[in-house]
Amino acid sequence: MLTSLWKRHGLVFAIGAVCILVNGQGLGPLWFAGVILLVLGGLMRGHLWRKQRPPQGQTPVPVEVPVTGRWQALNGPGTKVPSHTHSHAQTYAIDLTHHPTAEATPPFRPLWPLGRRPHHYPAFGSPVLAPGDGVVVATTDRQRDHLSCTSLPGIAYLYLEGFLRSLGWPRHLWGNNLVLELDQGVYAGFGHLRRGSLRVAVGDRVTVGQQVAECGNSGNSSEPHLHFQLMSGPDSETAHGLPFAWRYRDDDGTEHAGVPKDGTYLTPKK
């Protein structure tokens, strides 16, 4: 019960901000109530953040790369931990963008275009695969795939939108998502999936390499990509992140077992 209350820190923070913004009486009761709620919301979020810090020295769980073809690793634990943040069990999360060729992905432009439709990116619609045998325990599939944010104004908008999304439920950040309970006793989370692309439902049994969805651009996403993470439980607001190990080849053909550093181009090892 108490944990469920802590999870609503974003709502408390948002109500506090509204109290301050609509206050027209100076340093009156509404203003002080808003400040108290802002502080309380921050303390609640800090409490959850500390609870979600995983224990040290965990052994990486071996799973398969959940995509096919040539991808680039970004924001991953091969470069720093936490790779994202401890919140939402993202300590060891990684992002993948699809680069079948060097020229396939539209380049970043400082001012124009502000954004592009997702179908301009090769990642959009690419198959997302089960990294191991398991069971589907959660899905969300109704959020739209929005324009990319691959310009300076777009990035500024993305950070503002990301903050606002963080005040809500995990699905507002992850977009369309899927959680699998793998047979190893861990949970695999996939984010930013394409709307309408889920090929499985809660309770379905999946096997390693089976297509479960398509890569999209829903949620807090700058461009079509796949967000992947392992967790200790099905709820990203209470679980902690788990390290994982992939088998893959880099562009030189060298085989690896682990997690790639940011900027590495990788192809899954068959």
Short mmCIF file of C-alpha atoms in Angstrom, two decimals, residues 139-234:
data_model
loop_
_atom_site.label_atom_id
_atom_site.label_comp_id
_atom_site.label_asym_id
_atom_site.label_seq_id
_atom_site.Cartn_x
_atom_site.Cartn_y
_atom_site.Cartn_z
CA THR A 139 1.59 -5.06 -22.89
CA THR A 140 0.61 -1.55 -23.96
CA ASP A 141 -0.14 -0.83 -27.62
CA ARG A 142 -2.28 2.31 -28.07
CA GLN A 143 0.15 5.23 -28.17
CA ARG A 144 0.89 6.94 -31.46
CA ASP A 145 4.26 6.96 -33.23
CA HIS A 146 5.27 10.62 -33.34
CA LEU A 147 7.72 12.66 -35.41
CA SER A 148 11.41 12.42 -34.62
CA CYS A 149 13.10 15.10 -32.50
CA THR A 150 16.35 15.27 -34.43
CA SER A 151 17.02 19.02 -34.38
CA LEU A 152 18.03 21.47 -31.66
CA PRO A 153 14.45 22.71 -31.13
CA GLY A 154 13.30 19.10 -31.27
CA ILE A 155 15.77 18.03 -28.58
CA ALA A 156 14.67 20.94 -26.34
CA TYR A 157 11.06 19.85 -26.78
CA LEU A 158 12.02 16.24 -26.06
CA TYR A 159 13.62 17.13 -22.70
CA LEU A 160 10.61 19.19 -21.65
CA GLU A 161 8.22 16.48 -22.77
CA GLY A 162 10.34 13.85 -21.04
CA PHE A 163 10.09 15.71 -17.73
CA LEU A 164 6.32 15.96 -18.05
CA ARG A 165 6.04 12.30 -19.04
CA SER A 166 8.15 11.30 -16.02
CA LEU A 167 5.43 12.72 -13.76
CA GLY A 168 2.99 10.13 -15.06
CA TRP A 169 2.95 6.37 -15.40
CA PRO A 170 5.84 4.34 -16.93
CA ARG A 171 3.89 3.86 -20.16
CA HIS A 172 4.12 7.62 -20.79
CA LEU A 173 7.93 7.27 -20.94
CA TRP A 174 8.17 3.84 -22.55
CA GLY A 175 5.37 4.36 -25.04
CA ASN A 176 4.00 1.10 -26.39
CA ASN A 177 5.78 -1.60 -24.43
CA LEU A 178 6.03 -5.26 -23.62
CA VAL A 179 7.28 -7.19 -20.59
CA LEU A 180 8.31 -10.84 -20.73
CA GLU A 181 8.93 -13.13 -17.77
CA LEU A 182 11.87 -15.20 -18.97
CA ASP A 183 12.53 -18.75 -17.84
CA GLN A 184 15.72 -17.55 -16.12
CA GLY A 185 13.48 -15.88 -13.53
CA VAL A 186 14.04 -12.32 -14.79
CA TYR A 187 11.87 -9.87 -16.71
CA ALA A 188 12.69 -8.31 -20.09
CA GLY A 189 11.22 -4.91 -20.92
CA PHE A 190 10.89 -3.41 -24.42
CA GLY A 191 9.96 0.22 -25.03
CA HIS A 192 8.97 2.60 -27.90
CA LEU A 193 7.24 -0.14 -29.90
CA ARG A 194 5.20 0.60 -33.01
CA ARG A 195 1.50 1.08 -32.40
CA GLY A 196 -0.51 -1.93 -33.48
CA SER A 197 2.56 -4.13 -33.95
CA LEU A 198 2.23 -6.50 -30.98
CA ARG A 199 2.08 -10.12 -32.10
CA VAL A 200 1.50 -11.55 -28.63
CA ALA A 201 -0.89 -11.05 -25.73
CA VAL A 202 -0.63 -11.37 -21.96
CA GLY A 203 -0.31 -15.04 -21.04
CA ASP A 204 1.18 -16.15 -24.37
CA ARG A 205 4.20 -18.44 -24.28
CA VAL A 206 7.11 -17.27 -26.47
CA THR A 207 10.34 -18.91 -27.59
CA VAL A 208 13.74 -17.34 -28.12
CA GLY A 209 13.96 -15.54 -31.47
CA GLN A 210 10.18 -15.32 -31.91
CA GLN A 211 8.93 -11.96 -33.20
CA VAL A 212 6.86 -10.26 -30.54
CA ALA A 213 6.47 -6.72 -31.94
CA GLU A 214 8.02 -4.06 -34.18
CA CYS A 215 10.31 -1.18 -33.35
CA GLY A 216 8.52 2.19 -33.26
CA ASN A 217 8.73 5.77 -32.03
CA SER A 218 6.16 5.99 -29.25
CA GLY A 219 6.72 7.49 -25.81
CA ASN A 220 9.73 9.62 -24.88
CA SER A 221 11.78 8.91 -28.00
CA SER A 222 13.96 11.14 -30.19
CA GLU A 223 13.81 8.79 -33.18
CA PRO A 224 12.66 5.23 -33.89
CA HIS A 225 14.69 2.89 -31.69
CA LEU A 226 14.36 -0.02 -29.31
CA HIS A 227 14.72 0.40 -25.56
CA PHE A 228 15.67 -2.87 -23.83
CA GLN A 229 16.26 -3.74 -20.19
CA LEU A 230 16.20 -6.62 -17.74
CA MET A 231 14.42 -6.26 -14.40
CA SER A 232 13.96 -8.17 -11.16
CA GLY A 233 10.15 -7.92 -11.39
CA PRO A 234 7.34 -7.04 -13.80
#
